[in-house]
Amino acid sequence: MSSIADVWVYANNIIHSARQLVNDGLRPLGLTSAEGNILLHLLTLQPTALRQDDIVAELEISKPAVSRALASLEEKSYVRRTKDIEDKRVSLVRLTAKGLQAGPAVRKVYNEVFAIAAQGVGQAEIEEAVKFFKLISENYSRARGEKKRGNGRCSIT
């Protein structure tokens, strides 16, 4: 009989394998999966400039990790960071021409990884999986929120 621990094992394998496939696909562009995830997010929202803190929140990546990835992307000329005119403490991130040009290649890598994952999986199964993982994600988000508000312990109810 399967348990939630089995889900954990398979989810970890999925994440590890997908990250490796993305890294392999992005390597010719000189990008890592962390950089690719941010580029893909910016490509989805372009031409909008995004606050660096919004990238942290929307992708649920730590501030230091986002800062390192953006510094690397900026060094490689894929993005440009500027200070917000209204609030100089806020960094705005925009794709450069090089970042926009890389868009089709970046999307292709992710689409290929998604296609591998979707082999033999029907639409109804995808919808059930999305509902299942959304519920687990909400459980974790709620527990993290309770931990922040409380005494450092997660309550399980």
mmCIF file with all atom_site columns, C-alpha atoms in Angstrom:
data_model
loop_
_atom_site.group_PDB
_atom_site.id
_atom_site.type_symbol
_atom_site.label_atom_id
_atom_site.label_alt_id
_atom_site.label_comp_id
_atom_site.label_asym_id
_atom_site.label_entity_id
_atom_site.label_seq_id
_atom_site.pdbx_PDB_ins_code
_atom_site.Cartn_x
_atom_site.Cartn_y
_atom_site.Cartn_z
_atom_site.occupancy
_atom_site.B_iso_or_equiv
_atom_site.pdbx_formal_charge
_atom_site.auth_seq_id
_atom_site.auth_comp_id
_atom_site.auth_asym_id
_atom_site.auth_atom_id
_atom_site.pdbx_PDB_model_num
ATOM 1   C CA . MET A 1 1   ? 0.000  0.000  0.000   1.00 0.00 ? 1   MET A CA 1
ATOM 2   C CA . SER A 1 2   ? 1.353  3.419  -0.974  1.00 0.00 ? 2   SER A CA 1
ATOM 3   C CA . SER A 1 3   ? 1.769  6.253  1.492   1.00 0.00 ? 3   SER A CA 1
ATOM 4   C CA . ILE A 1 4   ? 2.463  9.983  1.401   1.00 0.00 ? 4   ILE A CA 1
ATOM 5   C CA . ALA A 1 5   ? 6.127  9.040  1.959   1.00 0.00 ? 5   ALA A CA 1
ATOM 6   C CA . ASP A 1 6   ? 6.056  7.379  -1.482  1.00 0.00 ? 6   ASP A CA 1
ATOM 7   C CA . VAL A 1 7   ? 4.819  10.662 -2.942  1.00 0.00 ? 7   VAL A CA 1
ATOM 8   C CA . TRP A 1 8   ? 7.810  12.358 -1.306  1.00 0.00 ? 8   TRP A CA 1
ATOM 9   C CA . VAL A 1 9   ? 10.233 9.875  -2.889  1.00 0.00 ? 9   VAL A CA 1
ATOM 10  C CA . TYR A 1 10  ? 8.733  10.256 -6.360  1.00 0.00 ? 10  TYR A CA 1
ATOM 11  C CA . ALA A 1 11  ? 8.403  14.046 -6.078  1.00 0.00 ? 11  ALA A CA 1
ATOM 12  C CA . ASN A 1 12  ? 12.081 14.325 -5.138  1.00 0.00 ? 12  ASN A CA 1
ATOM 13  C CA . ASN A 1 13  ? 13.000 12.127 -8.099  1.00 0.00 ? 13  ASN A CA 1
ATOM 14  C CA . ILE A 1 14  ? 10.844 14.211 -10.433 1.00 0.00 ? 14  ILE A CA 1
ATOM 15  C CA . ILE A 1 15  ? 12.426 17.457 -9.243  1.00 0.00 ? 15  ILE A CA 1
ATOM 16  C CA . HIS A 1 16  ? 15.981 16.094 -9.429  1.00 0.00 ? 16  HIS A CA 1
ATOM 17  C CA . SER A 1 17  ? 15.512 14.517 -12.869 1.00 0.00 ? 17  SER A CA 1
ATOM 18  C CA . ALA A 1 18  ? 13.718 17.537 -14.318 1.00 0.00 ? 18  ALA A CA 1
ATOM 19  C CA . ARG A 1 19  ? 16.393 19.897 -12.988 1.00 0.00 ? 19  ARG A CA 1
ATOM 20  C CA . GLN A 1 20  ? 19.110 17.747 -14.562 1.00 0.00 ? 20  GLN A CA 1
ATOM 21  C CA . LEU A 1 21  ? 17.304 17.659 -17.916 1.00 0.00 ? 21  LEU A CA 1
ATOM 22  C CA . VAL A 1 22  ? 16.793 21.430 -17.810 1.00 0.00 ? 22  VAL A CA 1
ATOM 23  C CA . ASN A 1 23  ? 20.459 21.978 -16.903 1.00 0.00 ? 23  ASN A CA 1
ATOM 24  C CA . ASP A 1 24  ? 21.522 19.748 -19.800 1.00 0.00 ? 24  ASP A CA 1
ATOM 25  C CA . GLY A 1 25  ? 19.245 21.603 -22.216 1.00 0.00 ? 25  GLY A CA 1
ATOM 26  C CA . LEU A 1 26  ? 20.301 25.067 -21.060 1.00 0.00 ? 26  LEU A CA 1
ATOM 27  C CA . ARG A 1 27  ? 24.033 24.328 -20.929 1.00 0.00 ? 27  ARG A CA 1
ATOM 28  C CA . PRO A 1 28  ? 24.607 25.355 -24.599 1.00 0.00 ? 28  PRO A CA 1
ATOM 29  C CA . LEU A 1 29  ? 23.149 28.780 -23.700 1.00 0.00 ? 29  LEU A CA 1
ATOM 30  C CA . GLY A 1 30  ? 25.502 29.057 -20.734 1.00 0.00 ? 30  GLY A CA 1
ATOM 31  C CA . LEU A 1 31  ? 22.574 28.911 -18.309 1.00 0.00 ? 31  LEU A CA 1
ATOM 32  C CA . THR A 1 32  ? 21.676 26.890 -15.216 1.00 0.00 ? 32  THR A CA 1
ATOM 33  C CA . SER A 1 33  ? 18.216 25.683 -14.265 1.00 0.00 ? 33  SER A CA 1
ATOM 34  C CA . ALA A 1 34  ? 17.979 28.424 -11.616 1.00 0.00 ? 34  ALA A CA 1
ATOM 35  C CA . GLU A 1 35  ? 18.724 31.055 -14.251 1.00 0.00 ? 35  GLU A CA 1
ATOM 36  C CA . GLY A 1 36  ? 16.412 29.336 -16.740 1.00 0.00 ? 36  GLY A CA 1
ATOM 37  C CA . ASN A 1 37  ? 13.526 29.317 -14.261 1.00 0.00 ? 37  ASN A CA 1
ATOM 38  C CA . ILE A 1 38  ? 13.871 33.064 -13.769 1.00 0.00 ? 38  ILE A CA 1
ATOM 39  C CA . LEU A 1 39  ? 14.211 33.725 -17.513 1.00 0.00 ? 39  LEU A CA 1
ATOM 40  C CA . LEU A 1 40  ? 11.163 31.599 -18.291 1.00 0.00 ? 40  LEU A CA 1
ATOM 41  C CA . HIS A 1 41  ? 9.179  33.520 -15.663 1.00 0.00 ? 41  HIS A CA 1
ATOM 42  C CA . LEU A 1 42  ? 10.284 36.867 -17.093 1.00 0.00 ? 42  LEU A CA 1
ATOM 43  C CA . LEU A 1 43  ? 9.545  35.694 -20.642 1.00 0.00 ? 43  LEU A CA 1
ATOM 44  C CA . THR A 1 44  ? 6.029  34.756 -19.574 1.00 0.00 ? 44  THR A CA 1
ATOM 45  C CA . LEU A 1 45  ? 5.419  38.226 -18.137 1.00 0.00 ? 45  LEU A CA 1
ATOM 46  C CA . GLN A 1 46  ? 7.395  40.369 -20.587 1.00 0.00 ? 46  GLN A CA 1
ATOM 47  C CA . PRO A 1 47  ? 7.468  43.240 -21.429 1.00 0.00 ? 47  PRO A CA 1
ATOM 48  C CA . THR A 1 48  ? 6.645  43.938 -17.788 1.00 0.00 ? 48  THR A CA 1
ATOM 49  C CA . ALA A 1 49  ? 9.499  44.791 -15.448 1.00 0.00 ? 49  ALA A CA 1
ATOM 50  C CA . LEU A 1 50  ? 9.373  42.686 -12.321 1.00 0.00 ? 50  LEU A CA 1
ATOM 51  C CA . ARG A 1 51  ? 10.472 43.633 -8.843  1.00 0.00 ? 51  ARG A CA 1
ATOM 52  C CA . GLN A 1 52  ? 13.247 41.391 -7.578  1.00 0.00 ? 52  GLN A CA 1
ATOM 53  C CA . ASP A 1 53  ? 11.190 40.679 -4.437  1.00 0.00 ? 53  ASP A CA 1
ATOM 54  C CA . ASP A 1 54  ? 8.288  39.563 -6.640  1.00 0.00 ? 54  ASP A CA 1
ATOM 55  C CA . ILE A 1 55  ? 10.552 37.000 -8.318  1.00 0.00 ? 55  ILE A CA 1
ATOM 56  C CA . VAL A 1 56  ? 11.458 35.697 -4.855  1.00 0.00 ? 56  VAL A CA 1
ATOM 57  C CA . ALA A 1 57  ? 7.786  35.421 -3.875  1.00 0.00 ? 57  ALA A CA 1
ATOM 58  C CA . GLU A 1 58  ? 6.369  34.105 -7.142  1.00 0.00 ? 58  GLU A CA 1
ATOM 59  C CA . LEU A 1 59  ? 9.031  31.451 -7.704  1.00 0.00 ? 59  LEU A CA 1
ATOM 60  C CA . GLU A 1 60  ? 9.455  30.696 -3.980  1.00 0.00 ? 60  GLU A CA 1
ATOM 61  C CA . ILE A 1 61  ? 13.224 30.951 -4.198  1.00 0.00 ? 61  ILE A CA 1
ATOM 62  C CA . SER A 1 62  ? 15.332 32.477 -1.434  1.00 0.00 ? 62  SER A CA 1
ATOM 63  C CA . LYS A 1 63  ? 16.457 36.086 -1.752  1.00 0.00 ? 63  LYS A CA 1
ATOM 64  C CA . PRO A 1 64  ? 20.152 35.148 -1.840  1.00 0.00 ? 64  PRO A CA 1
ATOM 65  C CA . ALA A 1 65  ? 19.557 32.519 -4.556  1.00 0.00 ? 65  ALA A CA 1
ATOM 66  C CA . VAL A 1 66  ? 17.574 34.969 -6.701  1.00 0.00 ? 66  VAL A CA 1
ATOM 67  C CA . SER A 1 67  ? 20.201 37.645 -6.162  1.00 0.00 ? 67  SER A CA 1
ATOM 68  C CA . ARG A 1 68  ? 23.003 35.274 -7.254  1.00 0.00 ? 68  ARG A CA 1
ATOM 69  C CA . ALA A 1 69  ? 21.059 34.077 -10.314 1.00 0.00 ? 69  ALA A CA 1
ATOM 70  C CA . LEU A 1 70  ? 20.180 37.632 -11.345 1.00 0.00 ? 70  LEU A CA 1
ATOM 71  C CA . ALA A 1 71  ? 23.783 38.768 -10.913 1.00 0.00 ? 71  ALA A CA 1
ATOM 72  C CA . SER A 1 72  ? 24.863 35.931 -13.203 1.00 0.00 ? 72  SER A CA 1
ATOM 73  C CA . LEU A 1 73  ? 22.106 36.668 -15.728 1.00 0.00 ? 73  LEU A CA 1
ATOM 74  C CA . GLU A 1 74  ? 23.067 40.331 -15.668 1.00 0.00 ? 74  GLU A CA 1
ATOM 75  C CA . GLU A 1 75  ? 26.744 39.464 -16.192 1.00 0.00 ? 75  GLU A CA 1
ATOM 76  C CA . LYS A 1 76  ? 25.710 37.307 -19.176 1.00 0.00 ? 76  LYS A CA 1
ATOM 77  C CA . SER A 1 77  ? 23.570 40.219 -20.499 1.00 0.00 ? 77  SER A CA 1
ATOM 78  C CA . TYR A 1 78  ? 20.241 38.344 -20.310 1.00 0.00 ? 78  TYR A CA 1
ATOM 79  C CA . VAL A 1 79  ? 18.649 40.788 -17.845 1.00 0.00 ? 79  VAL A CA 1
ATOM 80  C CA . ARG A 1 80  ? 19.126 44.324 -16.615 1.00 0.00 ? 80  ARG A CA 1
ATOM 81  C CA . ARG A 1 81  ? 18.393 45.509 -13.087 1.00 0.00 ? 81  ARG A CA 1
ATOM 82  C CA . THR A 1 82  ? 17.506 49.125 -12.409 1.00 0.00 ? 82  THR A CA 1
ATOM 83  C CA . LYS A 1 83  ? 16.346 51.001 -9.346  1.00 0.00 ? 83  LYS A CA 1
ATOM 84  C CA . ASP A 1 84  ? 12.679 51.943 -9.163  1.00 0.00 ? 84  ASP A CA 1
ATOM 85  C CA . ILE A 1 85  ? 12.282 55.688 -9.707  1.00 0.00 ? 85  ILE A CA 1
ATOM 86  C CA . GLU A 1 86  ? 9.700  55.935 -6.912  1.00 0.00 ? 86  GLU A CA 1
ATOM 87  C CA . ASP A 1 87  ? 11.501 53.689 -4.406  1.00 0.00 ? 87  ASP A CA 1
ATOM 88  C CA . LYS A 1 88  ? 15.279 53.401 -4.775  1.00 0.00 ? 88  LYS A CA 1
ATOM 89  C CA . ARG A 1 89  ? 15.315 50.360 -2.450  1.00 0.00 ? 89  ARG A CA 1
ATOM 90  C CA . VAL A 1 90  ? 13.447 48.350 -5.094  1.00 0.00 ? 90  VAL A CA 1
ATOM 91  C CA . SER A 1 91  ? 15.272 46.657 -7.970  1.00 0.00 ? 91  SER A CA 1
ATOM 92  C CA . LEU A 1 92  ? 13.337 46.180 -11.199 1.00 0.00 ? 92  LEU A CA 1
ATOM 93  C CA . VAL A 1 93  ? 14.347 43.331 -13.499 1.00 0.00 ? 93  VAL A CA 1
ATOM 94  C CA . ARG A 1 94  ? 13.864 43.479 -17.267 1.00 0.00 ? 94  ARG A CA 1
ATOM 95  C CA . LEU A 1 95  ? 14.894 41.195 -20.075 1.00 0.00 ? 95  LEU A CA 1
ATOM 96  C CA . THR A 1 96  ? 17.519 42.557 -22.435 1.00 0.00 ? 96  THR A CA 1
ATOM 97  C CA . ALA A 1 97  ? 17.468 42.027 -26.184 1.00 0.00 ? 97  ALA A CA 1
ATOM 98  C CA . LYS A 1 98  ? 19.691 38.984 -25.625 1.00 0.00 ? 98  LYS A CA 1
ATOM 99  C CA . GLY A 1 99  ? 17.225 37.651 -23.042 1.00 0.00 ? 99  GLY A CA 1
ATOM 100 C CA . LEU A 1 100 ? 14.336 38.089 -25.457 1.00 0.00 ? 100 LEU A CA 1
ATOM 101 C CA . GLN A 1 101 ? 16.303 36.425 -28.264 1.00 0.00 ? 101 GLN A CA 1
ATOM 102 C CA . ALA A 1 102 ? 17.031 33.450 -25.999 1.00 0.00 ? 102 ALA A CA 1
ATOM 103 C CA . GLY A 1 103 ? 13.307 33.079 -25.295 1.00 0.00 ? 103 GLY A CA 1
ATOM 104 C CA . PRO A 1 104 ? 12.489 30.496 -27.981 1.00 0.00 ? 104 PRO A CA 1
ATOM 105 C CA . ALA A 1 105 ? 15.468 28.319 -27.030 1.00 0.00 ? 105 ALA A CA 1
ATOM 106 C CA . VAL A 1 106 ? 14.652 28.529 -23.300 1.00 0.00 ? 106 VAL A CA 1
ATOM 107 C CA . ARG A 1 107 ? 10.979 27.725 -23.915 1.00 0.00 ? 107 ARG A CA 1
ATOM 108 C CA . LYS A 1 108 ? 11.991 24.793 -26.138 1.00 0.00 ? 108 LYS A CA 1
ATOM 109 C CA . VAL A 1 109 ? 14.078 23.256 -23.351 1.00 0.00 ? 109 VAL A CA 1
ATOM 110 C CA . TYR A 1 110 ? 11.218 23.487 -20.855 1.00 0.00 ? 110 TYR A CA 1
ATOM 111 C CA . ASN A 1 111 ? 8.643  22.261 -23.389 1.00 0.00 ? 111 ASN A CA 1
ATOM 112 C CA . GLU A 1 112 ? 10.807 19.209 -24.103 1.00 0.00 ? 112 GLU A CA 1
ATOM 113 C CA . VAL A 1 113 ? 11.092 18.453 -20.380 1.00 0.00 ? 113 VAL A CA 1
ATOM 114 C CA . PHE A 1 114 ? 7.319  18.853 -19.987 1.00 0.00 ? 114 PHE A CA 1
ATOM 115 C CA . ALA A 1 115 ? 6.743  16.561 -22.990 1.00 0.00 ? 115 ALA A CA 1
ATOM 116 C CA . ILE A 1 116 ? 8.903  13.861 -21.395 1.00 0.00 ? 116 ILE A CA 1
ATOM 117 C CA . ALA A 1 117 ? 6.858  14.131 -18.200 1.00 0.00 ? 117 ALA A CA 1
ATOM 118 C CA . ALA A 1 118 ? 3.570  13.927 -20.117 1.00 0.00 ? 118 ALA A CA 1
ATOM 119 C CA . GLN A 1 119 ? 4.363  10.684 -21.961 1.00 0.00 ? 119 GLN A CA 1
ATOM 120 C CA . GLY A 1 120 ? 1.583  8.197  -21.314 1.00 0.00 ? 120 GLY A CA 1
ATOM 121 C CA . VAL A 1 121 ? -0.302 10.589 -19.048 1.00 0.00 ? 121 VAL A CA 1
ATOM 122 C CA . GLY A 1 122 ? -3.882 11.494 -19.913 1.00 0.00 ? 122 GLY A CA 1
ATOM 123 C CA . GLN A 1 123 ? -5.519 14.880 -19.401 1.00 0.00 ? 123 GLN A CA 1
ATOM 124 C CA . ALA A 1 124 ? -7.726 13.570 -16.587 1.00 0.00 ? 124 ALA A CA 1
ATOM 125 C CA . GLU A 1 125 ? -4.649 12.239 -14.763 1.00 0.00 ? 125 GLU A CA 1
ATOM 126 C CA . ILE A 1 126 ? -2.911 15.585 -15.166 1.00 0.00 ? 126 ILE A CA 1
ATOM 127 C CA . GLU A 1 127 ? -5.916 17.390 -13.716 1.00 0.00 ? 127 GLU A CA 1
ATOM 128 C CA . GLU A 1 128 ? -6.048 14.985 -10.752 1.00 0.00 ? 128 GLU A CA 1
ATOM 129 C CA . ALA A 1 129 ? -2.303 15.371 -10.166 1.00 0.00 ? 129 ALA A CA 1
ATOM 130 C CA . VAL A 1 130 ? -2.584 19.154 -10.247 1.00 0.00 ? 130 VAL A CA 1
ATOM 131 C CA . LYS A 1 131 ? -5.411 19.039 -7.670  1.00 0.00 ? 131 LYS A CA 1
ATOM 132 C CA . PHE A 1 132 ? -3.401 16.634 -5.508  1.00 0.00 ? 132 PHE A CA 1
ATOM 133 C CA . PHE A 1 133 ? -0.166 18.660 -5.567  1.00 0.00 ? 133 PHE A CA 1
ATOM 134 C CA . LYS A 1 134 ? -2.082 21.929 -5.136  1.00 0.00 ? 134 LYS A CA 1
ATOM 135 C CA . LEU A 1 135 ? -3.607 20.539 -1.934  1.00 0.00 ? 135 LEU A CA 1
ATOM 136 C CA . ILE A 1 136 ? -0.209 19.444 -0.630  1.00 0.00 ? 136 ILE A CA 1
ATOM 137 C CA . SER A 1 137 ? 1.284  22.826 -1.580  1.00 0.00 ? 137 SER A CA 1
ATOM 138 C CA . GLU A 1 138 ? -1.500 24.630 0.279   1.00 0.00 ? 138 GLU A CA 1
ATOM 139 C CA . ASN A 1 139 ? -0.941 22.407 3.336   1.00 0.00 ? 139 ASN A CA 1
ATOM 140 C CA . TYR A 1 140 ? 2.758  23.300 3.367   1.00 0.00 ? 140 TYR A CA 1
ATOM 141 C CA . SER A 1 141 ? 2.080  27.007 2.777   1.00 0.00 ? 141 SER A CA 1
ATOM 142 C CA . ARG A 1 142 ? -0.416 27.052 5.633   1.00 0.00 ? 142 ARG A CA 1
ATOM 143 C CA . ALA A 1 143 ? 2.015  25.247 7.944   1.00 0.00 ? 143 ALA A CA 1
ATOM 144 C CA . ARG A 1 144 ? 4.815  27.688 7.060   1.00 0.00 ? 144 ARG A CA 1
ATOM 145 C CA . GLY A 1 145 ? 2.488  30.614 7.758   1.00 0.00 ? 145 GLY A CA 1
ATOM 146 C CA . GLU A 1 146 ? 1.489  29.137 11.100  1.00 0.00 ? 146 GLU A CA 1
ATOM 147 C CA . LYS A 1 147 ? 5.133  28.594 11.969  1.00 0.00 ? 147 LYS A CA 1
ATOM 148 C CA . LYS A 1 148 ? 5.945  32.233 11.198  1.00 0.00 ? 148 LYS A CA 1
ATOM 149 C CA . ARG A 1 149 ? 3.005  33.498 13.266  1.00 0.00 ? 149 ARG A CA 1
ATOM 150 C CA . GLY A 1 150 ? 3.402  31.062 16.113  1.00 0.00 ? 150 GLY A CA 1
ATOM 151 C CA . ASN A 1 151 ? 6.167  29.833 18.285  1.00 0.00 ? 151 ASN A CA 1
ATOM 152 C CA . GLY A 1 152 ? 8.207  28.260 15.529  1.00 0.00 ? 152 GLY A CA 1
ATOM 153 C CA . ARG A 1 153 ? 6.214  25.009 15.453  1.00 0.00 ? 153 ARG A CA 1
ATOM 154 C CA . CYS A 1 154 ? 3.887  23.779 12.748  1.00 0.00 ? 154 CYS A CA 1
ATOM 155 C CA . SER A 1 155 ? 0.532  22.594 13.896  1.00 0.00 ? 155 SER A CA 1
ATOM 156 C CA . ILE A 1 156 ? -0.911 19.561 12.170  1.00 0.00 ? 156 ILE A CA 1
ATOM 157 C CA . THR A 1 157 ? -4.678 19.463 12.160  1.00 0.00 ? 157 THR A CA 1
#
